[in-house]
JSON list of C-alpha atoms in Angstrom, two decimals:
[
{"chain": "D", "resi": 1, "resn": "MET", "atom": "CA", "xyz": [19.69, -9.34, 33.90]},
{"chain": "D", "resi": 2, "resn": "LYS", "atom": "CA", "xyz": [22.89, -11.03, 35.11]},
{"chain": "D", "resi": 3, "resn": "ASN", "atom": "CA", "xyz": [25.90, -9.16, 36.47]},
{"chain": "D", "resi": 4, "resn": "GLY", "atom": "CA", "xyz": [24.34, -5.93, 35.30]},
{"chain": "D", "resi": 5, "resn": "LYS", "atom": "CA", "xyz": [23.98, -7.15, 31.69]},
{"chain": "D", "resi": 6, "resn": "TRP", "atom": "CA", "xyz": [20.99, -8.35, 29.71]},
{"chain": "D", "resi": 7, "resn": "ASN", "atom": "CA", "xyz": [21.24, -12.00, 28.79]},
{"chain": "D", "resi": 8, "resn": "THR", "atom": "CA", "xyz": [17.91, -12.33, 27.00]},
{"chain": "D", "resi": 9, "resn": "SER", "atom": "CA", "xyz": [15.90, -10.05, 24.84]},
{"chain": "D", "resi": 10, "resn": "ALA", "atom": "CA", "xyz": [12.37, -10.43, 23.51]},
{"chain": "D", "resi": 11, "resn": "TRP", "atom": "CA", "xyz": [11.28, -8.60, 20.35]},
{"chain": "D", "resi": 12, "resn": "GLN", "atom": "CA", "xyz": [8.08, -8.50, 18.42]},
{"chain": "D", "resi": 13, "resn": "ALA", "atom": "CA", "xyz": [8.29, -6.88, 15.04]},
{"chain": "D", "resi": 14, "resn": "ASP", "atom": "CA", "xyz": [4.66, -6.57, 14.05]},
{"chain": "D", "resi": 15, "resn": "GLU", "atom": "CA", "xyz": [1.26, -8.09, 14.55]},
{"chain": "D", "resi": 16, "resn": "LYS", "atom": "CA", "xyz": [-1.86, -8.19, 12.46]},
{"chain": "D", "resi": 17, "resn": "VAL", "atom": "CA", "xyz": [-4.77, -6.15, 13.69]},
{"chain": "D", "resi": 18, "resn": "ALA", "atom": "CA", "xyz": [-8.36, -7.34, 13.35]},
{"chain": "D", "resi": 19, "resn": "TYR", "atom": "CA", "xyz": [-10.73, -5.06, 11.53]},
{"chain": "D", "resi": 20, "resn": "ASN", "atom": "CA", "xyz": [-14.42, -5.95, 11.61]},
{"chain": "D", "resi": 21, "resn": "ILE", "atom": "CA", "xyz": [-16.84, -4.90, 8.89]},
{"chain": "D", "resi": 22, "resn": "ALA", "atom": "CA", "xyz": [-20.52, -5.50, 8.35]},
{"chain": "D", "resi": 23, "resn": "VAL", "atom": "CA", "xyz": [-21.81, -6.50, 4.93]},
{"chain": "D", "resi": 24, "resn": "VAL", "atom": "CA", "xyz": [-25.53, -5.85, 4.67]},
{"chain": "D", "resi": 25, "resn": "ALA", "atom": "CA", "xyz": [-27.86, -6.96, 1.87]},
{"chain": "D", "resi": 26, "resn": "ARG", "atom": "CA", "xyz": [-31.28, -5.43, 1.28]},
{"chain": "D", "resi": 27, "resn": "GLY", "atom": "CA", "xyz": [-34.16, -6.48, -0.92]},
{"chain": "D", "resi": 28, "resn": "THR", "atom": "CA", "xyz": [-37.91, -6.97, -1.16]},
{"chain": "D", "resi": 29, "resn": "SER", "atom": "CA", "xyz": [-39.51, -8.91, 1.66]},
{"chain": "D", "resi": 30, "resn": "GLY", "atom": "CA", "xyz": [-42.29, -11.37, 1.07]},
{"chain": "D", "resi": 31, "resn": "HIS", "atom": "CA", "xyz": [-43.39, -14.96, 1.31]},
{"chain": "D", "resi": 32, "resn": "ALA", "atom": "CA", "xyz": [-40.83, -17.57, 0.32]},
{"chain": "D", "resi": 33, "resn": "SER", "atom": "CA", "xyz": [-43.36, -19.25, -2.00]},
{"chain": "D", "resi": 34, "resn": "GLN", "atom": "CA", "xyz": [-43.07, -16.16, -4.23]},
{"chain": "D", "resi": 35, "resn": "PRO", "atom": "CA", "xyz": [-39.32, -15.44, -4.41]},
{"chain": "D", "resi": 36, "resn": "THR", "atom": "CA", "xyz": [-38.05, -12.23, -5.93]},
{"chain": "D", "resi": 37, "resn": "LYS", "atom": "CA", "xyz": [-34.87, -11.55, -7.90]},
{"chain": "D", "resi": 38, "resn": "ASP", "atom": "CA", "xyz": [-33.60, -9.17, -5.22]},
{"chain": "D", "resi": 39, "resn": "ASN", "atom": "CA", "xyz": [-33.64, -11.72, -2.37]},
{"chain": "D", "resi": 40, "resn": "PRO", "atom": "CA", "xyz": [-31.07, -10.27, 0.05]},
{"chain": "D", "resi": 41, "resn": "VAL", "atom": "CA", "xyz": [-30.04, -13.69, 1.37]},
{"chain": "D", "resi": 42, "resn": "ILE", "atom": "CA", "xyz": [-28.91, -14.71, -2.14]},
{"chain": "D", "resi": 43, "resn": "HIS", "atom": "CA", "xyz": [-26.98, -11.46, -2.58]},
{"chain": "D", "resi": 44, "resn": "LEU", "atom": "CA", "xyz": [-25.33, -11.83, 0.82]},
{"chain": "D", "resi": 45, "resn": "ALA", "atom": "CA", "xyz": [-24.32, -15.43, 0.02]},
{"chain": "D", "resi": 46, "resn": "ALA", "atom": "CA", "xyz": [-22.66, -14.24, -3.20]},
{"chain": "D", "resi": 47, "resn": "ALA", "atom": "CA", "xyz": [-20.81, -11.46, -1.33]},
{"chain": "D", "resi": 48, "resn": "VAL", "atom": "CA", "xyz": [-19.63, -13.85, 1.39]},
{"chain": "D", "resi": 49, "resn": "ALA", "atom": "CA", "xyz": [-18.36, -16.27, -1.29]},
{"chain": "D", "resi": 50, "resn": "LYS", "atom": "CA", "xyz": [-16.37, -13.47, -2.96]},
{"chain": "D", "resi": 51, "resn": "ILE", "atom": "CA", "xyz": [-14.91, -12.35, 0.35]},
{"chain": "D", "resi": 52, "resn": "GLY", "atom": "CA", "xyz": [-14.06, -15.92, 1.37]},
{"chain": "D", "resi": 53, "resn": "ASN", "atom": "CA", "xyz": [-12.34, -16.68, -1.93]},
{"chain": "D", "resi": 54, "resn": "TYR", "atom": "CA", "xyz": [-10.29, -13.48, -2.01]},
{"chain": "D", "resi": 55, "resn": "SER", "atom": "CA", "xyz": [-6.54, -13.88, -1.67]},
{"chain": "D", "resi": 56, "resn": "ALA", "atom": "CA", "xyz": [-4.51, -10.73, -1.12]},
{"chain": "D", "resi": 57, "resn": "PRO", "atom": "CA", "xyz": [-1.18, -10.41, -2.92]},
{"chain": "D", "resi": 58, "resn": "VAL", "atom": "CA", "xyz": [1.96, -11.67, -1.23]},
{"chain": "D", "resi": 59, "resn": "HIS", "atom": "CA", "xyz": [3.88, -9.00, 0.60]},
{"chain": "D", "resi": 60, "resn": "PHE", "atom": "CA", "xyz": [7.33, -10.03, 1.81]},
{"chain": "D", "resi": 61, "resn": "THR", "atom": "CA", "xyz": [8.45, -7.96, 4.74]},
{"chain": "D", "resi": 62, "resn": "SER", "atom": "CA", "xyz": [12.11, -8.25, 5.62]},
{"chain": "D", "resi": 63, "resn": "ILE", "atom": "CA", "xyz": [11.20, -10.16, 8.76]},
{"chain": "D", "resi": 64, "resn": "VAL", "atom": "CA", "xyz": [9.02, -12.68, 6.92]},
{"chain": "D", "resi": 65, "resn": "ARG", "atom": "CA", "xyz": [11.74, -13.11, 4.29]},
{"chain": "D", "resi": 66, "resn": "ARG", "atom": "CA", "xyz": [14.32, -13.83, 7.02]},
{"chain": "D", "resi": 67, "resn": "TYR", "atom": "CA", "xyz": [11.93, -16.25, 8.74]},
{"chain": "D", "resi": 68, "resn": "PHE", "atom": "CA", "xyz": [11.55, -18.32, 5.58]},
{"chain": "D", "resi": 69, "resn": "GLU", "atom": "CA", "xyz": [15.29, -18.14, 4.83]},
{"chain": "D", "resi": 70, "resn": "GLY", "atom": "CA", "xyz": [15.94, -19.64, 8.25]},
{"chain": "D", "resi": 71, "resn": "LEU", "atom": "CA", "xyz": [13.14, -22.18, 7.91]},
{"chain": "D", "resi": 72, "resn": "ALA", "atom": "CA", "xyz": [14.10, -23.55, 4.48]},
{"chain": "D", "resi": 73, "resn": "PRO", "atom": "CA", "xyz": [17.04, -25.72, 5.65]},
{"chain": "D", "resi": 74, "resn": "LEU", "atom": "CA", "xyz": [14.92, -27.17, 8.48]},
{"chain": "D", "resi": 75, "resn": "GLU", "atom": "CA", "xyz": [12.06, -28.36, 6.26]},
{"chain": "D", "resi": 76, "resn": "ASP", "atom": "CA", "xyz": [11.99, -31.49, 4.11]},
{"chain": "D", "resi": 77, "resn": "ASP", "atom": "CA", "xyz": [13.59, -31.22, 0.67]},
{"chain": "D", "resi": 78, "resn": "GLU", "atom": "CA", "xyz": [10.32, -30.56, -1.21]},
{"chain": "D", "resi": 79, "resn": "ILE", "atom": "CA", "xyz": [9.02, -27.76, 1.06]},
{"chain": "D", "resi": 80, "resn": "GLY", "atom": "CA", "xyz": [12.53, -26.33, 1.41]},
{"chain": "D", "resi": 81, "resn": "LYS", "atom": "CA", "xyz": [12.81, -26.13, -2.39]},
{"chain": "D", "resi": 82, "resn": "TRP", "atom": "CA", "xyz": [9.54, -24.18, -2.64]},
{"chain": "D", "resi": 83, "resn": "ILE", "atom": "CA", "xyz": [10.48, -21.86, 0.23]},
{"chain": "D", "resi": 84, "resn": "ARG", "atom": "CA", "xyz": [13.79, -21.01, -1.50]},
{"chain": "D", "resi": 85, "resn": "SER", "atom": "CA", "xyz": [11.88, -20.39, -4.76]},
{"chain": "D", "resi": 86, "resn": "MET", "atom": "CA", "xyz": [9.28, -17.98, -3.32]},
{"chain": "D", "resi": 87, "resn": "ASP", "atom": "CA", "xyz": [11.28, -14.86, -4.09]},
{"chain": "D", "resi": 88, "resn": "THR", "atom": "CA", "xyz": [12.42, -15.82, -7.60]},
{"chain": "D", "resi": 89, "resn": "ALA", "atom": "CA", "xyz": [11.11, -14.36, -10.84]},
{"chain": "D", "resi": 90, "resn": "ASP", "atom": "CA", "xyz": [10.56, -17.64, -12.69]},
{"chain": "D", "resi": 91, "resn": "ARG", "atom": "CA", "xyz": [8.88, -19.83, -10.02]},
{"chain": "D", "resi": 92, "resn": "GLY", "atom": "CA", "xyz": [8.08, -17.38, -7.24]},
{"chain": "D", "resi": 93, "resn": "GLU", "atom": "CA", "xyz": [4.34, -17.05, -7.75]},
{"chain": "D", "resi": 94, "resn": "HIS", "atom": "CA", "xyz": [3.79, -20.81, -7.94]},
{"chain": "D", "resi": 95, "resn": "ALA", "atom": "CA", "xyz": [6.07, -21.39, -4.94]},
{"chain": "D", "resi": 96, "resn": "GLN", "atom": "CA", "xyz": [4.11, -18.81, -2.91]},
{"chain": "D", "resi": 97, "resn": "ARG", "atom": "CA", "xyz": [0.88, -20.70, -3.70]},
{"chain": "D", "resi": 98, "resn": "VAL", "atom": "CA", "xyz": [2.44, -24.03, -2.68]},
{"chain": "D", "resi": 99, "resn": "ILE", "atom": "CA", "xyz": [3.69, -22.61, 0.62]},
{"chain": "D", "resi": 100, "resn": "SER", "atom": "CA", "xyz": [0.42, -20.77, 1.31]},
{"chain": "D", "resi": 101, "resn": "ASP", "atom": "CA", "xyz": [-1.54, -23.97, 0.71]},
{"chain": "D", "resi": 102, "resn": "ALA", "atom": "CA", "xyz": [0.84, -25.99, 2.90]},
{"chain": "D", "resi": 103, "resn": "SER", "atom": "CA", "xyz": [0.08, -24.03, 6.08]},
{"chain": "D", "resi": 104, "resn": "PRO", "atom": "CA", "xyz": [-2.60, -21.52, 7.13]},
{"chain": "D", "resi": 105, "resn": "LEU", "atom": "CA", "xyz": [0.04, -19.92, 9.37]},
{"chain": "D", "resi": 106, "resn": "TRP", "atom": "CA", "xyz": [2.46, -19.44, 6.48]},
{"chain": "D", "resi": 107, "resn": "ASN", "atom": "CA", "xyz": [-0.35, -18.10, 4.31]},
{"chain": "D", "resi": 108, "resn": "ALA", "atom": "CA", "xyz": [-1.17, -15.51, 7.00]},
{"chain": "D", "resi": 109, "resn": "MET", "atom": "CA", "xyz": [2.50, -14.55, 7.26]},
{"chain": "D", "resi": 110, "resn": "LEU", "atom": "CA", "xyz": [2.77, -13.96, 3.52]},
{"chain": "D", "resi": 111, "resn": "ARG", "atom": "CA", "xyz": [-0.30, -11.79, 3.00]},
{"chain": "D", "resi": 112, "resn": "ASP", "atom": "CA", "xyz": [-3.16, -9.94, 4.59]},
{"chain": "D", "resi": 113, "resn": "THR", "atom": "CA", "xyz": [-6.03, -12.33, 5.27]},
{"chain": "D", "resi": 114, "resn": "ILE", "atom": "CA", "xyz": [-9.78, -11.99, 5.41]},
{"chain": "D", "resi": 115, "resn": "ALA", "atom": "CA", "xyz": [-12.35, -14.46, 6.73]},
{"chain": "D", "resi": 116, "resn": "PRO", "atom": "CA", "xyz": [-16.13, -14.22, 7.08]},
{"chain": "D", "resi": 117, "resn": "THR", "atom": "CA", "xyz": [-16.98, -15.35, 10.61]},
{"chain": "D", "resi": 118, "resn": "VAL", "atom": "CA", "xyz": [-20.61, -14.56, 11.50]},
{"chain": "D", "resi": 119, "resn": "VAL", "atom": "CA", "xyz": [-23.68, -14.58, 9.28]},
{"chain": "D", "resi": 120, "resn": "THR", "atom": "CA", "xyz": [-27.17, -13.57, 10.37]},
{"chain": "D", "resi": 121, "resn": "ALA", "atom": "CA", "xyz": [-30.16, -13.90, 8.07]},
{"chain": "D", "resi": 122, "resn": "GLY", "atom": "CA", "xyz": [-33.91, -14.33, 8.00]},
{"chain": "D", "resi": 123, "resn": "VAL", "atom": "CA", "xyz": [-36.67, -14.18, 10.56]},
{"chain": "D", "resi": 124, "resn": "ALA", "atom": "CA", "xyz": [-38.63, -17.33, 9.66]},
{"chain": "D", "resi": 125, "resn": "ASN", "atom": "CA", "xyz": [-38.30, -20.32, 7.34]},
{"chain": "D", "resi": 126, "resn": "ASN", "atom": "CA", "xyz": [-41.08, -19.10, 5.03]},
{"chain": "D", "resi": 127, "resn": "VAL", "atom": "CA", "xyz": [-40.30, -15.35, 4.88]},
{"chain": "D", "resi": 128, "resn": "ILE", "atom": "CA", "xyz": [-37.93, -13.50, 2.59]},
{"chain": "D", "resi": 129, "resn": "PRO", "atom": "CA", "xyz": [-36.61, -10.73, 4.82]},
{"chain": "D", "resi": 130, "resn": "GLN", "atom": "CA", "xyz": [-36.16, -7.15, 3.62]},
{"chain": "D", "resi": 131, "resn": "ARG", "atom": "CA", "xyz": [-32.91, -6.52, 5.52]},
{"chain": "D", "resi": 132, "resn": "PRO", "atom": "CA", "xyz": [-31.96, -9.76, 7.09]},
{"chain": "D", "resi": 133, "resn": "ALA", "atom": "CA", "xyz": [-28.56, -10.49, 6.14]},
{"chain": "D", "resi": 134, "resn": "GLN", "atom": "CA", "xyz": [-25.26, -9.39, 7.40]},
{"chain": "D", "resi": 135, "resn": "THR", "atom": "CA", "xyz": [-21.89, -10.82, 8.12]}
]
C-alpha cells in the first residue's frame, strides 16, 4: 500500500486438487512355476497402463484461454500458430495435441491429468500373491 492505495494485487484463479485412489487387483495365489490366468499382478499392470494412457478432454476455462491468447505472440511462429489454432473448429483438436505434447505444464493447464505414482506388488520372487497389487 502506498499513499493509502494498493499498488499491487495478487490473484489466483484456481488450482488443481490432488485426489488419491487405490487400484487393487485380486487373484489366485500360488507358486510362480504354475501361473494362473487370474494373476493379479498382470491385471494390475493392465489397469495401470490404461490409467497412464488416459487423456482427459480439453477444457478451456476463460483464464486458460486468456493465458494462451497472451502467450501466442511471445512464442516462436510455429508454436504461436498452433496456440492460435487451439480454439478453432477445423484445426483445434490437432493444435491442442501439439500444444499438449510440447509442454507437460501446458497439457496440465488444458485438461485434468492423472498419473500412477506408486505400485506395490508381490511378496517373493517365486510366489503369485492373492492380493498383492495396488497403486
